[in-house]
Amino acid sequence: KTVAIFTGNRAEYGLQLPILEAVDRHPGLEYRLIVSGAHLDENFGGILDMIRDDGYTVHATPKIHLEGDDLYATARAIGSGIIAMSDVLKELKPDVLVVYADRFEGFSAVIAASQMNIPVAHVEGGDLTEGGALDDSVRHAMTKLSHLHFTTNAQAKERVLKMGEEEWRVHNVGLPSIDMIVKGRFATPDEISVKFGFDLSLPIILFTQHSVTTEFDRAVEQVEASLQALEKLAAEGCRVIITYPNNDAGGVKIIEQLQGMMAERSDKIIQLHRALGTYYYHGILALAGNREHRVVCAGNSSSGIKETPVFRCPAINIGPRQKGRLRAMNVIDVGYDAQQIYVKIQLALTDADFREQCRQVKNPYGDGHAGEKIAEVLAGMEYGDRLLQKRMTL
């Protein structure tokens, strides 16, 4: 069976990499990798070369035209993505298309495939993010357009079933990125020290903040509060690693704020990176497993909720973007207030009781074999009318 795998941004690729690897290894499957969206946009840390360096063939690079930094541009981008993906799918003729989560790029891919009678396998359906992003609406729409569902937790599986999806279509496999984590495939402390030039005995803050798409016009004031707190923490001896936001509406304005802050600095105390890649990103989080290191993940990225529990790393979740997301007891929520962000990060770095609580958390997102489970289902599935013709169970 030919499995087309669509990826549209850097975080999504890191989550899908274990699926790509498992499909590549499976004797009954062949992959066709479709790389699009922010991967092709250098403004948002395009990592097309990084994908090729991982040893994978890129079979298609459909261009999704995002011509502005607002929701009008996003709506038009979805339209261009549908057209571009329909051409790619017509050429590749896959047996199934694998798409991740809730991004507008993936939404366009799902629309194209479902209208061409190409079965869609959707990963991470049933999750919740109720805090003002459009993700929930897009994610649930993608679920109803898809034919197979690979959820990351038991609660999400139950939600997909309650949407009327047939039980044989829904498989709770866990979070794919955990596959690489449990295998120890991340940077060592020495590699991190060399790459970033840090003394690892100093506190480290790993920060990513995206815009909230229903209030993207407030992206600047929202990120300014975080940057004020980070500047204060850096002045007190913390080392700060910042990564670019997604290419959502408001993302360009956040990047402008980040670049403006960096223009006034010549040291390495605060660093801005377009993308770290999962190898270094997870390597930094993994430092939290050693009591000698003090690491905090801060911002509003879903990785701060979903991946930090595996590493027992404290996480400061800023703003409402991840509201409703299943989380462990290592997460502290805070609003857009510079002083409160500063206080909560300081607590996560210094409070012995909270740090011990983080070391005891249970990861709610699976056991690290998601890619293998997905590949087995894709290889064993009967492709035909039963898969394509969906039935509402309610």
mmCIF file of C-alpha atoms in Angstrom:
data_model
loop_
_atom_site.group_PDB
_atom_site.id
_atom_site.type_symbol
_atom_site.label_atom_id
_atom_site.label_comp_id
_atom_site.label_asym_id
_atom_site.label_seq_id
_atom_site.Cartn_x
_atom_site.Cartn_y
_atom_site.Cartn_z
ATOM 1 C CA LYS A 1 0.000 0.000 0.000
ATOM 2 C CA THR A 2 1.161 3.504 -0.832
ATOM 3 C CA VAL A 3 0.893 5.867 2.133
ATOM 4 C CA ALA A 4 1.065 9.594 1.412
ATOM 5 C CA ILE A 5 2.191 11.583 4.458
ATOM 6 C CA PHE A 6 1.496 15.307 4.492
ATOM 7 C CA THR A 7 3.487 17.771 6.603
ATOM 8 C CA GLY A 8 2.998 21.524 6.650
ATOM 9 C CA ASN A 9 5.110 22.927 9.508
ATOM 10 C CA ARG A 10 8.103 22.119 11.682
ATOM 11 C CA ALA A 11 6.299 20.974 14.832
ATOM 12 C CA GLU A 12 4.025 18.737 12.794
ATOM 13 C CA TYR A 13 7.013 17.108 11.073
ATOM 14 C CA GLY A 14 8.590 16.243 14.420
ATOM 15 C CA LEU A 15 5.345 14.625 15.508
ATOM 16 C CA GLN A 16 5.012 12.697 12.256
ATOM 17 C CA LEU A 17 8.601 11.513 11.954
ATOM 18 C CA PRO A 18 7.978 8.260 13.900
ATOM 19 C CA ILE A 19 5.046 7.507 11.568
ATOM 20 C CA LEU A 20 7.227 8.127 8.517
ATOM 21 C CA GLU A 21 9.931 5.873 9.932
ATOM 22 C CA ALA A 22 7.492 3.077 10.764
ATOM 23 C CA VAL A 23 5.844 3.220 7.330
ATOM 24 C CA ASP A 24 9.278 3.197 5.673
ATOM 25 C CA ARG A 25 10.298 0.110 7.654
ATOM 26 C CA HIS A 26 7.083 -1.835 7.126
ATOM 27 C CA PRO A 27 7.391 -4.430 4.321
ATOM 28 C CA GLY A 28 3.782 -3.928 3.260
ATOM 29 C CA LEU A 29 3.929 -0.153 2.914
ATOM 30 C CA GLU A 30 5.622 2.511 0.801
ATOM 31 C CA TYR A 31 5.629 6.191 1.707
ATOM 32 C CA ARG A 32 5.168 9.267 -0.419
ATOM 33 C CA LEU A 33 6.223 12.378 1.507
ATOM 34 C CA ILE A 34 4.382 15.621 0.718
ATOM 35 C CA VAL A 35 6.083 18.704 2.169
ATOM 36 C CA SER A 36 4.251 22.014 2.060
ATOM 37 C CA GLY A 37 3.201 25.079 4.046
ATOM 38 C CA ALA A 38 5.738 26.706 6.357
ATOM 39 C CA HIS A 39 8.422 24.192 5.360
ATOM 40 C CA LEU A 40 8.753 26.109 2.111
ATOM 41 C CA ASP A 41 8.693 29.559 3.731
ATOM 42 C CA GLU A 42 12.051 30.770 5.041
ATOM 43 C CA ASN A 43 10.274 33.447 7.082
ATOM 44 C CA PHE A 44 8.988 30.729 9.376
ATOM 45 C CA GLY A 45 12.042 28.530 9.635
ATOM 46 C CA GLY A 46 11.558 26.288 6.629
ATOM 47 C CA ILE A 47 13.259 22.947 7.235
ATOM 48 C CA LEU A 48 13.076 21.260 3.842
ATOM 49 C CA ASP A 49 16.830 20.581 3.934
ATOM 50 C CA MET A 50 16.523 19.160 7.438
ATOM 51 C CA ILE A 51 13.947 16.642 6.202
ATOM 52 C CA ARG A 52 16.244 15.560 3.394
ATOM 53 C CA ASP A 53 19.155 15.344 5.851
ATOM 54 C CA ASP A 54 17.043 12.866 7.828
ATOM 55 C CA GLY A 55 17.354 10.598 4.805
ATOM 56 C CA TYR A 56 13.837 10.816 3.398
ATOM 57 C CA THR A 57 12.789 11.441 -0.173
ATOM 58 C CA VAL A 58 10.469 14.399 -0.664
ATOM 59 C CA HIS A 59 8.043 13.374 -3.399
ATOM 60 C CA ALA A 60 6.068 16.597 -3.748
ATOM 61 C CA THR A 61 6.259 20.213 -2.558
ATOM 62 C CA PRO A 62 2.857 21.805 -3.275
ATOM 63 C CA LYS A 63 2.931 25.522 -2.601
ATOM 64 C CA ILE A 64 0.286 26.904 -0.277
ATOM 65 C CA HIS A 65 0.192 30.637 -0.878
ATOM 66 C CA LEU A 66 -0.030 32.553 2.395
ATOM 67 C CA GLU A 67 0.041 36.138 1.170
ATOM 68 C CA GLY A 68 -0.539 38.047 4.391
ATOM 69 C CA ASP A 69 -0.640 37.988 8.179
ATOM 70 C CA ASP A 70 -4.394 37.909 8.745
ATOM 71 C CA LEU A 71 -7.337 35.526 8.565
ATOM 72 C CA TYR A 72 -8.308 36.657 5.046
ATOM 73 C CA ALA A 73 -4.898 35.418 3.884
ATOM 74 C CA THR A 74 -5.391 32.155 5.776
ATOM 75 C CA ALA A 75 -8.755 31.515 4.118
ATOM 76 C CA ARG A 76 -7.227 32.121 0.679
ATOM 77 C CA ALA A 77 -4.280 29.882 1.579
ATOM 78 C CA ILE A 78 -6.656 27.009 2.315
ATOM 79 C CA GLY A 79 -8.147 27.465 -1.137
ATOM 80 C CA SER A 80 -4.749 27.437 -2.832
ATOM 81 C CA GLY A 81 -3.806 24.378 -0.765
ATOM 82 C CA ILE A 82 -6.847 22.446 -1.966
ATOM 83 C CA ILE A 83 -5.937 23.156 -5.590
ATOM 84 C CA ALA A 84 -2.252 22.320 -5.112
ATOM 85 C CA MET A 85 -2.976 19.131 -3.161
ATOM 86 C CA SER A 86 -5.518 17.884 -5.686
ATOM 87 C CA ASP A 87 -2.825 18.037 -8.375
ATOM 88 C CA VAL A 88 -0.318 16.188 -6.169
ATOM 89 C CA LEU A 89 -2.793 13.481 -5.162
ATOM 90 C CA LYS A 90 -3.829 12.969 -8.772
ATOM 91 C CA GLU A 91 -0.178 12.339 -9.648
ATOM 92 C CA LEU A 92 0.821 10.203 -6.654
ATOM 93 C CA LYS A 93 -2.403 8.138 -6.473
ATOM 94 C CA PRO A 94 -1.871 7.022 -2.856
ATOM 95 C CA ASP A 95 -3.987 4.360 -1.178
ATOM 96 C CA VAL A 96 -4.300 6.536 1.916
ATOM 97 C CA LEU A 97 -3.268 10.023 3.070
ATOM 98 C CA VAL A 98 -1.957 10.584 6.613
ATOM 99 C CA VAL A 99 -2.567 14.080 8.005
ATOM 100 C CA TYR A 100 -1.803 15.465 11.456
ATOM 101 C CA ALA A 101 -3.864 17.486 13.913
ATOM 102 C CA ASP A 102 -5.459 20.849 13.181
ATOM 103 C CA ARG A 103 -3.409 23.116 10.935
ATOM 104 C CA PHE A 104 -5.003 25.000 8.047
ATOM 105 C CA GLU A 105 -2.482 23.414 5.645
ATOM 106 C CA GLY A 106 -3.572 19.924 6.694
ATOM 107 C CA PHE A 107 -7.204 20.978 6.457
ATOM 108 C CA SER A 108 -6.738 21.792 2.771
ATOM 109 C CA ALA A 109 -5.078 18.402 2.209
ATOM 110 C CA VAL A 110 -7.958 16.558 3.878
ATOM 111 C CA ILE A 111 -10.569 18.403 1.819
ATOM 112 C CA ALA A 112 -8.758 17.553 -1.429
ATOM 113 C CA ALA A 113 -8.275 13.879 -0.558
ATOM 114 C CA SER A 114 -11.786 13.260 0.772
ATOM 115 C CA GLN A 115 -13.309 14.764 -2.375
ATOM 116 C CA MET A 116 -11.126 12.491 -4.543
ATOM 117 C CA ASN A 117 -12.163 9.262 -2.769
ATOM 118 C CA ILE A 118 -8.740 8.901 -1.186
ATOM 119 C CA PRO A 119 -9.056 7.579 2.381
ATOM 120 C CA VAL A 120 -7.701 9.932 5.036
ATOM 121 C CA ALA A 121 -5.986 8.786 8.247
ATOM 122 C CA HIS A 122 -6.140 11.598 10.793
ATOM 123 C CA VAL A 123 -3.749 11.744 13.748
ATOM 124 C CA GLU A 124 -4.598 13.576 17.005
ATOM 125 C CA GLY A 125 -8.323 13.933 16.472
ATOM 126 C CA GLY A 126 -10.504 14.401 19.533
ATOM 127 C CA ASP A 127 -8.066 16.676 21.367
ATOM 128 C CA LEU A 128 -9.301 19.941 22.856
ATOM 129 C CA THR A 129 -7.854 23.454 22.653
ATOM 130 C CA GLU A 130 -10.646 25.812 23.603
ATOM 131 C CA GLY A 131 -8.627 28.949 24.218
ATOM 132 C CA GLY A 132 -9.372 31.117 21.229
ATOM 133 C CA ALA A 133 -7.486 29.405 18.417
ATOM 134 C CA LEU A 134 -9.385 28.025 15.439
ATOM 135 C CA ASP A 135 -7.714 24.656 16.016
ATOM 136 C CA ASP A 136 -10.685 22.930 17.652
ATOM 137 C CA SER A 137 -13.079 23.719 14.814
ATOM 138 C CA VAL A 138 -10.556 22.686 12.167
ATOM 139 C CA ARG A 139 -9.530 19.529 14.036
ATOM 140 C CA HIS A 140 -13.105 18.316 14.495
ATOM 141 C CA ALA A 141 -13.949 19.102 10.873
ATOM 142 C CA MET A 142 -10.921 17.070 9.791
ATOM 143 C CA THR A 143 -12.164 14.198 11.951
ATOM 144 C CA LYS A 144 -15.497 14.113 10.144
ATOM 145 C CA LEU A 145 -13.775 14.223 6.742
ATOM 146 C CA SER A 146 -11.406 11.372 7.681
ATOM 147 C CA HIS A 147 -11.823 7.608 7.477
ATOM 148 C CA LEU A 148 -9.313 6.377 10.069
ATOM 149 C CA HIS A 149 -8.540 8.013 13.383
ATOM 150 C CA PHE A 150 -5.363 7.705 15.463
ATOM 151 C CA THR A 151 -5.892 9.428 18.794
ATOM 152 C CA THR A 152 -3.183 10.286 21.336
ATOM 153 C CA ASN A 153 -5.130 9.589 24.538
ATOM 154 C CA ALA A 154 -8.202 7.785 25.843
ATOM 155 C CA GLN A 155 -10.255 10.953 26.342
ATOM 156 C CA ALA A 156 -9.690 11.972 22.722
ATOM 157 C CA LYS A 157 -10.762 8.529 21.487
ATOM 158 C CA GLU A 158 -13.990 8.821 23.445
ATOM 159 C CA ARG A 159 -14.711 12.231 21.894
ATOM 160 C CA VAL A 160 -14.173 10.902 18.368
ATOM 161 C CA LEU A 161 -16.570 8.044 19.087
ATOM 162 C CA LYS A 162 -19.111 10.542 20.421
ATOM 163 C CA MET A 163 -18.880 12.407 17.104
ATOM 164 C CA GLY A 164 -20.543 9.344 15.601
ATOM 165 C CA GLU A 165 -17.454 7.626 14.182
ATOM 166 C CA GLU A 166 -17.573 3.825 13.951
ATOM 167 C CA GLU A 167 -15.468 2.112 16.599
ATOM 168 C CA TRP A 168 -13.394 0.032 14.149
ATOM 169 C CA ARG A 169 -12.115 3.246 12.604
ATOM 170 C CA VAL A 170 -10.734 4.693 15.866
ATOM 171 C CA HIS A 171 -7.372 3.605 17.313
ATOM 172 C CA ASN A 172 -5.807 5.088 20.443
ATOM 173 C CA VAL A 173 -2.071 4.888 19.727
ATOM 174 C CA GLY A 174 -0.524 7.667 21.851
ATOM 175 C CA LEU A 175 1.547 10.670 20.846
ATOM 176 C CA PRO A 176 3.978 9.736 18.018
ATOM 177 C CA SER A 177 6.806 12.039 19.144
ATOM 178 C CA ILE A 178 7.125 9.997 22.339
ATOM 179 C CA ASP A 179 8.459 7.150 20.190
ATOM 180 C CA MET A 180 11.715 9.025 19.650
ATOM 181 C CA ILE A 181 11.883 10.212 23.242
ATOM 182 C CA VAL A 182 11.673 6.761 24.814
ATOM 183 C CA LYS A 183 14.409 5.589 22.447
ATOM 184 C CA GLY A 184 16.671 8.389 23.673
ATOM 185 C CA ARG A 185 16.964 10.033 20.272
ATOM 186 C CA PHE A 186 17.811 13.529 21.411
ATOM 187 C CA ALA A 187 20.892 15.673 21.969
ATOM 188 C CA THR A 188 23.238 14.964 24.873
ATOM 189 C CA PRO A 189 24.090 17.656 27.442
ATOM 190 C CA ASP A 190 27.535 18.048 25.861
ATOM 191 C CA GLU A 191 26.006 18.546 22.410
ATOM 192 C CA ILE A 192 23.631 21.178 23.797
ATOM 193 C CA SER A 193 26.430 22.997 25.591
ATOM 194 C CA VAL A 194 28.504 23.136 22.408
ATOM 195 C CA LYS A 195 25.645 24.158 20.075
ATOM 196 C CA PHE A 196 24.258 26.948 22.248
ATOM 197 C CA GLY A 197 27.399 27.960 24.127
ATOM 198 C CA PHE A 198 25.701 27.587 27.510
ATOM 199 C CA ASP A 199 27.018 26.699 30.919
ATOM 200 C CA LEU A 200 24.413 24.062 31.770
ATOM 201 C CA SER A 201 24.660 24.825 35.473
ATOM 202 C CA LEU A 202 22.690 28.011 34.727
ATOM 203 C CA PRO A 203 18.869 27.984 34.443
ATOM 204 C CA ILE A 204 17.540 27.518 30.890
ATOM 205 C CA ILE A 205 14.183 28.703 29.556
ATOM 206 C CA LEU A 206 12.900 27.208 26.285
ATOM 207 C CA PHE A 207 10.274 29.587 24.895
ATOM 208 C CA THR A 208 7.778 29.503 22.011
ATOM 209 C CA GLN A 209 4.683 31.678 21.752
ATOM 210 C CA HIS A 210 2.225 31.507 18.873
ATOM 211 C CA SER A 211 -0.585 33.914 18.076
ATOM 212 C CA VAL A 212 -4.139 33.098 19.133
ATOM 213 C CA THR A 213 -5.961 33.214 15.816
ATOM 214 C CA THR A 214 -9.291 34.586 17.059
ATOM 215 C CA GLU A 215 -7.417 37.532 18.592
ATOM 216 C CA PHE A 216 -4.396 37.732 16.290
ATOM 217 C CA ASP A 217 -4.598 41.540 16.333
ATOM 218 C CA ARG A 218 -3.424 41.388 19.972
ATOM 219 C CA ALA A 219 -0.415 39.177 19.225
ATOM 220 C CA VAL A 220 2.100 41.995 19.799
ATOM 221 C CA GLU A 221 0.877 43.042 23.238
ATOM 222 C CA GLN A 222 0.546 39.395 24.276
ATOM 223 C CA VAL A 223 4.106 38.456 23.347
ATOM 224 C CA GLU A 224 5.492 41.722 24.754
ATOM 225 C CA ALA A 225 4.447 40.644 28.262
ATOM 226 C CA SER A 226 6.391 37.409 27.849
ATOM 227 C CA LEU A 227 9.461 39.150 26.449
ATOM 228 C CA GLN A 228 9.549 41.589 29.346
ATOM 229 C CA ALA A 229 9.589 38.680 31.766
ATOM 230 C CA LEU A 230 12.291 36.871 29.776
ATOM 231 C CA GLU A 231 14.492 39.988 29.678
ATOM 232 C CA LYS A 232 14.251 40.272 33.466
ATOM 233 C CA LEU A 233 15.079 36.596 33.965
ATOM 234 C CA ALA A 234 18.028 36.850 31.565
ATOM 235 C CA ALA A 235 19.364 39.812 33.539
ATOM 236 C CA GLU A 236 19.289 37.602 36.630
ATOM 237 C CA GLY A 237 21.371 34.838 35.052
ATOM 238 C CA CYS A 238 18.951 32.675 33.089
ATOM 239 C CA ARG A 239 19.723 31.526 29.554
ATOM 240 C CA VAL A 240 16.823 31.840 27.112
ATOM 241 C CA ILE A 241 16.267 29.942 23.858
ATOM 242 C CA ILE A 242 13.407 31.281 21.721
ATOM 243 C CA THR A 243 11.980 29.593 18.624
ATOM 244 C CA TYR A 244 9.824 31.148 15.908
ATOM 245 C CA PRO A 245 6.029 30.925 16.059
ATOM 246 C CA ASN A 246 3.843 29.135 13.522
ATOM 247 C CA ASN A 247 2.713 30.902 10.368
ATOM 248 C CA ASP A 248 -0.737 31.625 11.794
ATOM 249 C CA ALA A 249 -2.304 35.056 11.433
ATOM 250 C CA GLY A 250 -0.294 37.311 13.726
ATOM 251 C CA GLY A 251 2.851 35.207 13.463
ATOM 252 C CA VAL A 252 4.748 37.772 11.384
ATOM 253 C CA LYS A 253 4.106 40.458 14.002
ATOM 254 C CA ILE A 254 5.454 38.174 16.732
ATOM 255 C CA ILE A 255 8.591 37.532 14.674
ATOM 256 C CA GLU A 256 9.069 41.284 14.242
ATOM 257 C CA GLN A 257 8.947 41.712 18.031
ATOM 258 C CA LEU A 258 11.456 38.910 18.523
ATOM 259 C CA GLN A 259 13.824 40.325 15.933
ATOM 260 C CA GLY A 260 13.507 43.805 17.422
ATOM 261 C CA MET A 261 14.525 42.503 20.830
ATOM 262 C CA MET A 262 17.483 40.603 19.378
ATOM 263 C CA ALA A 263 18.688 43.638 17.422
ATOM 264 C CA GLU A 264 19.504 45.269 20.748
ATOM 265 C CA ARG A 265 21.557 42.319 22.017
ATOM 266 C CA SER A 266 25.000 41.049 21.049
ATOM 267 C CA ASP A 267 25.391 38.299 23.651
ATOM 268 C CA LYS A 268 24.198 34.691 23.652
ATOM 269 C CA ILE A 269 22.218 34.988 26.862
ATOM 270 C CA ILE A 270 19.009 35.203 24.824
ATOM 271 C CA GLN A 271 19.033 33.322 21.515
ATOM 272 C CA LEU A 272 16.469 33.298 18.707
ATOM 273 C CA HIS A 273 16.241 30.285 16.389
ATOM 274 C CA ARG A 274 13.937 29.733 13.441
ATOM 275 C CA ALA A 275 13.724 26.045 14.350
ATOM 276 C CA LEU A 276 15.652 23.697 16.640
ATOM 277 C CA GLY A 277 14.483 20.360 15.258
ATOM 278 C CA THR A 278 13.243 17.666 17.621
ATOM 279 C CA TYR A 279 16.780 16.412 18.293
ATOM 280 C CA TYR A 280 17.852 19.594 20.100
ATOM 281 C CA TYR A 281 14.399 20.608 21.315
ATOM 282 C CA HIS A 282 13.935 17.307 23.135
ATOM 283 C CA GLY A 283 17.561 17.347 24.258
ATOM 284 C CA ILE A 284 16.973 20.612 26.110
ATOM 285 C CA LEU A 285 13.813 19.282 27.753
ATOM 286 C CA ALA A 286 15.687 16.110 28.746
ATOM 287 C CA LEU A 287 18.090 18.149 30.887
ATOM 288 C CA ALA A 288 15.248 18.418 33.399
ATOM 289 C CA GLY A 289 15.760 14.762 34.278
ATOM 290 C CA ASN A 290 19.014 15.644 36.060
ATOM 291 C CA ARG A 291 18.636 17.505 39.356
ATOM 292 C CA GLU A 292 21.795 19.456 38.531
ATOM 293 C CA HIS A 293 20.007 21.182 35.640
ATOM 294 C CA ARG A 294 17.141 23.659 35.882
ATOM 295 C CA VAL A 295 15.023 23.847 32.741
ATOM 296 C CA VAL A 296 11.581 25.331 32.103
ATOM 297 C CA CYS A 297 9.485 25.159 28.939
ATOM 298 C CA ALA A 298 7.424 28.360 28.587
ATOM 299 C CA GLY A 299 4.984 29.841 26.077
ATOM 300 C CA ASN A 300 1.808 28.458 24.527
ATOM 301 C CA SER A 301 2.985 25.640 22.249
ATOM 302 C CA SER A 302 1.214 22.305 22.564
ATOM 303 C CA SER A 303 4.636 20.690 23.073
ATOM 304 C CA GLY A 304 4.763 22.417 26.444
ATOM 305 C CA ILE A 305 1.704 20.405 27.415
ATOM 306 C CA LYS A 306 2.164 17.110 25.570
ATOM 307 C CA GLU A 307 5.894 16.403 25.532
ATOM 308 C CA THR A 308 7.207 17.892 28.781
ATOM 309 C CA PRO A 309 5.641 15.198 31.029
ATOM 310 C CA VAL A 310 7.852 12.522 29.456
ATOM 311 C CA PHE A 311 10.923 14.491 30.526
ATOM 312 C CA ARG A 312 9.449 15.507 33.924
ATOM 313 C CA CYS A 313 10.121 19.087 32.825
ATOM 314 C CA PRO A 314 8.243 22.045 34.353
ATOM 315 C CA ALA A 315 6.059 23.947 31.894
ATOM 316 C CA ILE A 316 4.608 27.462 32.092
ATOM 317 C CA ASN A 317 1.586 27.754 29.809
ATOM 318 C CA ILE A 318 0.928 31.405 28.898
ATOM 319 C CA GLY A 319 -2.537 32.557 27.888
ATOM 320 C CA PRO A 320 -5.608 30.551 26.838
ATOM 321 C CA ARG A 321 -4.369 28.915 23.611
ATOM 322 C CA GLN A 322 -4.107 25.436 25.183
ATOM 323 C CA LYS A 323 -7.235 25.681 27.339
ATOM 324 C CA GLY A 324 -8.907 22.271 27.605
ATOM 325 C CA ARG A 325 -5.800 20.348 26.539
ATOM 326 C CA LEU A 326 -5.161 17.200 28.575
ATOM 327 C CA ARG A 327 -2.181 17.922 30.789
ATOM 328 C CA ALA A 328 -0.117 16.486 33.629
ATOM 329 C CA MET A 329 0.721 18.129 36.974
ATOM 330 C CA ASN A 330 3.928 19.688 35.656
ATOM 331 C CA VAL A 331 2.032 22.555 33.964
ATOM 332 C CA ILE A 332 1.367 25.974 35.521
ATOM 333 C CA ASP A 333 -1.077 28.304 33.742
ATOM 334 C CA VAL A 334 -0.584 32.076 33.714
ATOM 335 C CA GLY A 335 -2.117 35.037 31.870
ATOM 336 C CA TYR A 336 -0.524 37.774 29.763
ATOM 337 C CA ASP A 337 1.025 39.621 32.677
ATOM 338 C CA ALA A 338 4.781 40.216 32.633
ATOM 339 C CA GLN A 339 5.189 40.135 36.409
ATOM 340 C CA GLN A 340 3.123 36.967 36.808
ATOM 341 C CA ILE A 341 4.985 35.223 33.990
ATOM 342 C CA TYR A 342 8.256 36.155 35.695
ATOM 343 C CA VAL A 343 7.009 34.869 39.072
ATOM 344 C CA LYS A 344 5.743 31.547 37.690
ATOM 345 C CA ILE A 345 8.929 30.824 35.736
ATOM 346 C CA GLN A 346 10.966 31.655 38.824
ATOM 347 C CA LEU A 347 8.810 29.268 40.850
ATOM 348 C CA ALA A 348 9.322 26.489 38.307
ATOM 349 C CA LEU A 349 13.081 27.047 38.433
ATOM 350 C CA THR A 350 13.491 27.305 42.199
ATOM 351 C CA ASP A 351 10.589 25.762 44.110
ATOM 352 C CA ALA A 352 11.824 22.389 45.373
ATOM 353 C CA ASP A 353 8.338 21.020 46.058
ATOM 354 C CA PHE A 354 7.025 21.839 42.591
ATOM 355 C CA ARG A 355 10.131 20.472 40.914
ATOM 356 C CA GLU A 356 9.734 17.234 42.862
ATOM 357 C CA GLN A 357 6.081 17.125 41.822
ATOM 358 C CA CYS A 358 7.214 17.370 38.190
ATOM 359 C CA ARG A 359 9.515 14.393 38.684
ATOM 360 C CA GLN A 360 6.539 12.291 39.798
ATOM 361 C CA VAL A 361 4.100 13.124 36.971
ATOM 362 C CA LYS A 362 2.552 10.451 34.815
ATOM 363 C CA ASN A 363 2.575 10.925 31.062
ATOM 364 C CA PRO A 364 -0.999 10.663 29.693
ATOM 365 C CA TYR A 365 0.061 10.377 26.032
ATOM 366 C CA GLY A 366 1.063 6.770 25.459
ATOM 367 C CA ASP A 367 4.000 4.379 25.712
ATOM 368 C CA GLY A 368 6.165 5.313 22.749
ATOM 369 C CA HIS A 369 5.023 2.869 20.060
ATOM 370 C CA ALA A 370 2.558 5.036 18.142
ATOM 371 C CA GLY A 371 4.356 4.881 14.791
ATOM 372 C CA GLU A 372 4.455 1.086 14.788
ATOM 373 C CA LYS A 373 0.786 0.839 15.746
ATOM 374 C CA ILE A 374 -0.242 3.238 12.977
ATOM 375 C CA ALA A 375 1.804 1.377 10.364
ATOM 376 C CA GLU A 376 0.256 -1.954 11.390
ATOM 377 C CA VAL A 377 -3.275 -0.586 11.054
ATOM 378 C CA LEU A 378 -2.517 0.975 7.664
ATOM 379 C CA ALA A 379 -0.960 -2.250 6.396
ATOM 380 C CA GLY A 380 -3.786 -4.462 7.644
ATOM 381 C CA MET A 381 -6.699 -2.285 6.589
ATOM 382 C CA GLU A 382 -8.986 -3.391 3.765
ATOM 383 C CA TYR A 383 -9.185 -0.508 1.307
ATOM 384 C CA GLY A 384 -12.508 -0.266 -0.495
ATOM 385 C CA ASP A 385 -16.101 0.830 -0.159
ATOM 386 C CA ARG A 386 -16.402 -0.050 3.524
ATOM 387 C CA LEU A 387 -13.560 2.317 4.380
ATOM 388 C CA LEU A 388 -14.753 5.141 2.136
ATOM 389 C CA GLN A 389 -18.474 4.976 2.876
ATOM 390 C CA LYS A 390 -18.846 6.350 6.387
ATOM 391 C CA ARG A 391 -21.770 5.595 8.659
ATOM 392 C CA MET A 392 -23.003 7.823 11.496
ATOM 393 C CA THR A 393 -23.449 5.749 14.651
ATOM 394 C CA LEU A 394 -25.708 8.197 16.495
#
